[in-house]
Structures are given as structure tokens and as C-alpha cells.
PDB file of C-alpha atoms in Angstrom:
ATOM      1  CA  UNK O   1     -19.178 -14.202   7.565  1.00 87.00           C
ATOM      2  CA  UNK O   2     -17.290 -14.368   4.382  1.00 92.00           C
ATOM      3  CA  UNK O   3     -17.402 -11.864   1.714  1.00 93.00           C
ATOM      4  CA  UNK O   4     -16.305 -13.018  -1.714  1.00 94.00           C
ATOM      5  CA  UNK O   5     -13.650 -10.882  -4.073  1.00 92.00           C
ATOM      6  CA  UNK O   6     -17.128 -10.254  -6.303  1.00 91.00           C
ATOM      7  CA  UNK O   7     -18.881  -8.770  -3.166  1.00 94.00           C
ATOM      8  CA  UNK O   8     -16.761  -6.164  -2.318  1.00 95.00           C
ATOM      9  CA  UNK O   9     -18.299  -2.731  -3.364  1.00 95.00           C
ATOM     10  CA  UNK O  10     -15.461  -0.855  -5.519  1.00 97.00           C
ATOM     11  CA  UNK O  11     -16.135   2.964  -5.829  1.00 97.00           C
ATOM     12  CA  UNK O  12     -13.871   4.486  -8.400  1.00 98.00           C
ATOM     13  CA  UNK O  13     -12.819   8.180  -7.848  1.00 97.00           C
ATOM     14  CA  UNK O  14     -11.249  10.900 -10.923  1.00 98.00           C
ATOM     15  CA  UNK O  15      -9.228  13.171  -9.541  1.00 98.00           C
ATOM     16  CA  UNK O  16      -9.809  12.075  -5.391  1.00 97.00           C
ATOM     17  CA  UNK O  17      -9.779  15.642  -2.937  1.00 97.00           C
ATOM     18  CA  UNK O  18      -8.745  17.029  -6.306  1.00 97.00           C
ATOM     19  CA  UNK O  19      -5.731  14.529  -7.260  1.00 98.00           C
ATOM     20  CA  UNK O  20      -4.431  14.131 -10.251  1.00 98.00           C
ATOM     21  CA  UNK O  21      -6.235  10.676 -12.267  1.00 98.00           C
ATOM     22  CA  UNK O  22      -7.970   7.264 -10.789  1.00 98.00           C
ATOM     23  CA  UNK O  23      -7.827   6.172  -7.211  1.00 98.00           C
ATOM     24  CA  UNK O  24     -10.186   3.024  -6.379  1.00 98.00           C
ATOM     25  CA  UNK O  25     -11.250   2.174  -2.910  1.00 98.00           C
ATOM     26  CA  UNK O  26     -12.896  -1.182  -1.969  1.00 98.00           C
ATOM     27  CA  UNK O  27     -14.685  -1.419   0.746  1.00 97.00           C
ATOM     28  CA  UNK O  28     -13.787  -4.385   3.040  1.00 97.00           C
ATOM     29  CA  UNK O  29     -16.388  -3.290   5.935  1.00 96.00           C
ATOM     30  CA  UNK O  30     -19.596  -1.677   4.962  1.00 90.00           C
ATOM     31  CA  UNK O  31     -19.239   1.585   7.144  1.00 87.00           C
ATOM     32  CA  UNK O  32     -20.177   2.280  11.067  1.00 88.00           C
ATOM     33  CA  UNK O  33     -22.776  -0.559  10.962  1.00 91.00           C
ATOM     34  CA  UNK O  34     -19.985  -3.154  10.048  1.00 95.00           C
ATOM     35  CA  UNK O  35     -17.394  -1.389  12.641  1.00 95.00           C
ATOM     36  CA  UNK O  36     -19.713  -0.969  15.060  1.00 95.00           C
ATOM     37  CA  UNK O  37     -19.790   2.407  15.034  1.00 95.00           C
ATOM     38  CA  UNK O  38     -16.008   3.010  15.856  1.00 96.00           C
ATOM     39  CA  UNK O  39     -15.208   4.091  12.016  1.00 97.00           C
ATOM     40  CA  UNK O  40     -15.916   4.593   8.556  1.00 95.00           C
ATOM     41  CA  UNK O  41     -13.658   2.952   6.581  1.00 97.00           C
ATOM     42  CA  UNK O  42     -11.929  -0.095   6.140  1.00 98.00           C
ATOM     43  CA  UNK O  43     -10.861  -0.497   2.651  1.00 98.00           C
ATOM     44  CA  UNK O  44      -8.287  -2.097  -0.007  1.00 98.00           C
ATOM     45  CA  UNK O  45      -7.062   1.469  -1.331  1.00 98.00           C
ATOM     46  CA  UNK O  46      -5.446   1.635  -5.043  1.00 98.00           C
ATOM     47  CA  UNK O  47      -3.793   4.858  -6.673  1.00 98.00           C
ATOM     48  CA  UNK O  48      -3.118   3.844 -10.442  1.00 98.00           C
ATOM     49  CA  UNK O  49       0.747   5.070 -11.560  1.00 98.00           C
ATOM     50  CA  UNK O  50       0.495   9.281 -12.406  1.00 97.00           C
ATOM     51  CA  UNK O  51      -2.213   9.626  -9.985  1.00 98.00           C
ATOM     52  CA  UNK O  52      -2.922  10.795  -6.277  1.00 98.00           C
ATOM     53  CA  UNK O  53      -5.053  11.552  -3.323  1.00 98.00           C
ATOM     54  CA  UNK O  54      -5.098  15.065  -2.667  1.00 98.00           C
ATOM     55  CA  UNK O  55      -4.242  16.552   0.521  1.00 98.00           C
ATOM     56  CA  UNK O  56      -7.575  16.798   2.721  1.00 98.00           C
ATOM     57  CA  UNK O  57      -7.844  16.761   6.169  1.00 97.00           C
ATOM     58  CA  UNK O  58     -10.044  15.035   8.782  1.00 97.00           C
ATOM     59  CA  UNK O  59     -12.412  16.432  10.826  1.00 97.00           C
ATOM     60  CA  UNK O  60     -13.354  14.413  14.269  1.00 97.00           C
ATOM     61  CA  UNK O  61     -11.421  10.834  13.039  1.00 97.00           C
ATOM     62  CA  UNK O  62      -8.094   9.536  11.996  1.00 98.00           C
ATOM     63  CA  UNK O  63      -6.675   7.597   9.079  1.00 98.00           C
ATOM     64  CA  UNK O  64      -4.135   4.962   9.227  1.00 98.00           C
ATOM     65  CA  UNK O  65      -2.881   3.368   5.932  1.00 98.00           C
ATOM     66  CA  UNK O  66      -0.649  -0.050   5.927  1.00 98.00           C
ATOM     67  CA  UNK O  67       1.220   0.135   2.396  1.00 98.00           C
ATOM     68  CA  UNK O  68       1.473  -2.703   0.720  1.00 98.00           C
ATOM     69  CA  UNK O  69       2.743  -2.543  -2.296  1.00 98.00           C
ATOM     70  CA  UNK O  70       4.329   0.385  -4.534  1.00 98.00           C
ATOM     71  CA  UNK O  71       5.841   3.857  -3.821  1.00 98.00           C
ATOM     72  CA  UNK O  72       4.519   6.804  -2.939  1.00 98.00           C
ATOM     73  CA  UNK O  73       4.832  10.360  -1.716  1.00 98.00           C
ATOM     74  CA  UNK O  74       3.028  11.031   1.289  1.00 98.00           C
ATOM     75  CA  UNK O  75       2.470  14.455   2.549  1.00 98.00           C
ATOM     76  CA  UNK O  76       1.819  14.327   5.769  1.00 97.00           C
ATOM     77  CA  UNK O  77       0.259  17.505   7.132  1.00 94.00           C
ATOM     78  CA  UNK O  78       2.893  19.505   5.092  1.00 94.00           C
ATOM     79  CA  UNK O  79       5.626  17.032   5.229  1.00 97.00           C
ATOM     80  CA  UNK O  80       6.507  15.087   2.225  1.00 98.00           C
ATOM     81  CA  UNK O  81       8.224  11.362   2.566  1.00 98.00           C
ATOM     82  CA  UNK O  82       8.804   8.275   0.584  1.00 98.00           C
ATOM     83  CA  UNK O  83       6.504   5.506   1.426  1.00 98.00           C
ATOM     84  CA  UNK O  84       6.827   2.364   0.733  1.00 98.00           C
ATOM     85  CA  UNK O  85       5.581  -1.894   1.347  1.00 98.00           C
ATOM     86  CA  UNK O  86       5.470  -2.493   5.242  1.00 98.00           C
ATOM     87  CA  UNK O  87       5.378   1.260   6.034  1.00 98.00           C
ATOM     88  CA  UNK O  88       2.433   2.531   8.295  1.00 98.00           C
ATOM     89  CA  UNK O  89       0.849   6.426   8.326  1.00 98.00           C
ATOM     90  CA  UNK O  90      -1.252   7.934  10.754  1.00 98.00           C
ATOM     91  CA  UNK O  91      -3.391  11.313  10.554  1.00 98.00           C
ATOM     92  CA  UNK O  92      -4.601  12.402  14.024  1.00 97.00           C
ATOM     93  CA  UNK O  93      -8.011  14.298  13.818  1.00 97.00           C
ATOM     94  CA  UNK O  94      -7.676  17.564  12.289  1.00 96.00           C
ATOM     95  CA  UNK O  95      -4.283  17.465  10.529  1.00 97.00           C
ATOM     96  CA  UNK O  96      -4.285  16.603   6.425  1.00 97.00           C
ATOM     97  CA  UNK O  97      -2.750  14.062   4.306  1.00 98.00           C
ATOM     98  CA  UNK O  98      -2.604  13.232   0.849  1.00 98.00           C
ATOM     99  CA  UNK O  99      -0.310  10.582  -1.536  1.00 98.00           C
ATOM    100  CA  UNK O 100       0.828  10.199  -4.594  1.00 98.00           C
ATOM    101  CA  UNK O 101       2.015   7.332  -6.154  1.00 98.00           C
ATOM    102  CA  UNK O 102       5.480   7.712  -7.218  1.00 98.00           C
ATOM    103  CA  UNK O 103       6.572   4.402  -9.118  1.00 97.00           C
ATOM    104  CA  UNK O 104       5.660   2.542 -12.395  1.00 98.00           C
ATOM    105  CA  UNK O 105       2.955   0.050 -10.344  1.00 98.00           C
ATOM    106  CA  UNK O 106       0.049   0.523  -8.792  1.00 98.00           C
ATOM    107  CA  UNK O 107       0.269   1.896  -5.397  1.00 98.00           C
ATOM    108  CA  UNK O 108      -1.997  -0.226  -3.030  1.00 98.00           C
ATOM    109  CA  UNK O 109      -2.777   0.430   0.881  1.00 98.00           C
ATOM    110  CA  UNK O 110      -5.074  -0.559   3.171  1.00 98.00           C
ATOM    111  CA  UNK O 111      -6.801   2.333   4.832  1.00 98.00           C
ATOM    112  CA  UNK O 112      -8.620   2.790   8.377  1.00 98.00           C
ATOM    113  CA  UNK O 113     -10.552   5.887   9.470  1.00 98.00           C
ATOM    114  CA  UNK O 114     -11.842   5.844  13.367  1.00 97.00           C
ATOM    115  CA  UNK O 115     -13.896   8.488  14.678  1.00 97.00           C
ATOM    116  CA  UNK O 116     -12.343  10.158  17.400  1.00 94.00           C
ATOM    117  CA  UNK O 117     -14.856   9.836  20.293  1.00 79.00           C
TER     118      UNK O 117
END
């Protein structure tokens, strides 16, 4: 299966777990069904310059993100570092993370969230 650029379902988020401005996530898999059930999210993340994720944390699954492109401030769990293209984050199952794009550019990731059992 291919899915075209113009297939991909974009969801566009104000103020994301209470973030500051717009965050866009687009959706590479279509949920469990398309990950067969081992996940929920598989998406081309983008956090516009002066905006941010807000810190949440996750219940039952993890999140990985792969940056690629930008700079950000990632709180991880409490802990605030500099991320940046070609860095990787993981949040285990009940810790928090949030990030906030610290440059001039648009701060893009990809972003993976597996359930935990």
C-alpha cells in the first residue's frame, strides 16, 4: 500500500495538553487497526516556532519521538534538555513529557506511542 502526501489525515491542535499555539500531527498509520494493535500512533509531528506540547503523561503506553529537524526543549518527566535533528526520546508508561520548540523553524518529529502490554 501507498498512501499519497494528500491522504494523510492532518489534525491541527491550539494549545496541545495546554501548550502554548499550533502543533499539527499527521497521521502516517491509521491507529491500532493499521499497527495491529501494538499502538496508537505513528505520525509526522510539527510544533510551529513559539509553540509547544504540554507536559502530559501516558497511561499504559510509551512515546518515542525521532527529531528531525529544529530545536526544542524537551522536558522529560521533570527534566529539561536541548533536542535537536538525529536525537531520539523515550517516555516509559506512566512518566510525562512535553516540548517546546525553541528555534526560529518549525520543529518536526516523528512520534510512536506502543501500548504497553
Amino acid at each position: 500500500m501507498i498512501r499519497r502526501n494528500d491522504e494523510i489525515r492532518a489534525d491541527v491542535y491550539e494549545r496541545r495538553f495546554g501548550g502554548e499555539g499550533t502543533v499539527t500531527t499527521r497521521h502516517l498509520l491509521n491507529g491500532a487497526e493499521e499497527m495491529y494493535g501494538k499502538g496508537r500512533l505513528f505520525a509526522h509531528g510539527t510544533i510551529e516556532p513559539g509553540s509547544s506540547l504540554g507536559y502530559h503523561v501516558h497511561e499504559g503506553e510509551s512515546e518515542t519521538f525521532y527529531i528531525l529537524r529544529g530545536i526544542g526543549e524537551y522536558n522529560d518527566d521533570g527534566i529539561v534538555s536541548t533536542v535537536k535533528a538525529g536525537d531520539v526520546t523515550f517516555t516509559l508508561a506512566g512518566q510525562g513529557h512535553g516540548m517546546k520548540n525553541a528555534g526560529q523553524e518549525p520543529l518536526e518529529y516523528i512520534a510512536l506511542i506502543l501500548f504497553k502490554e
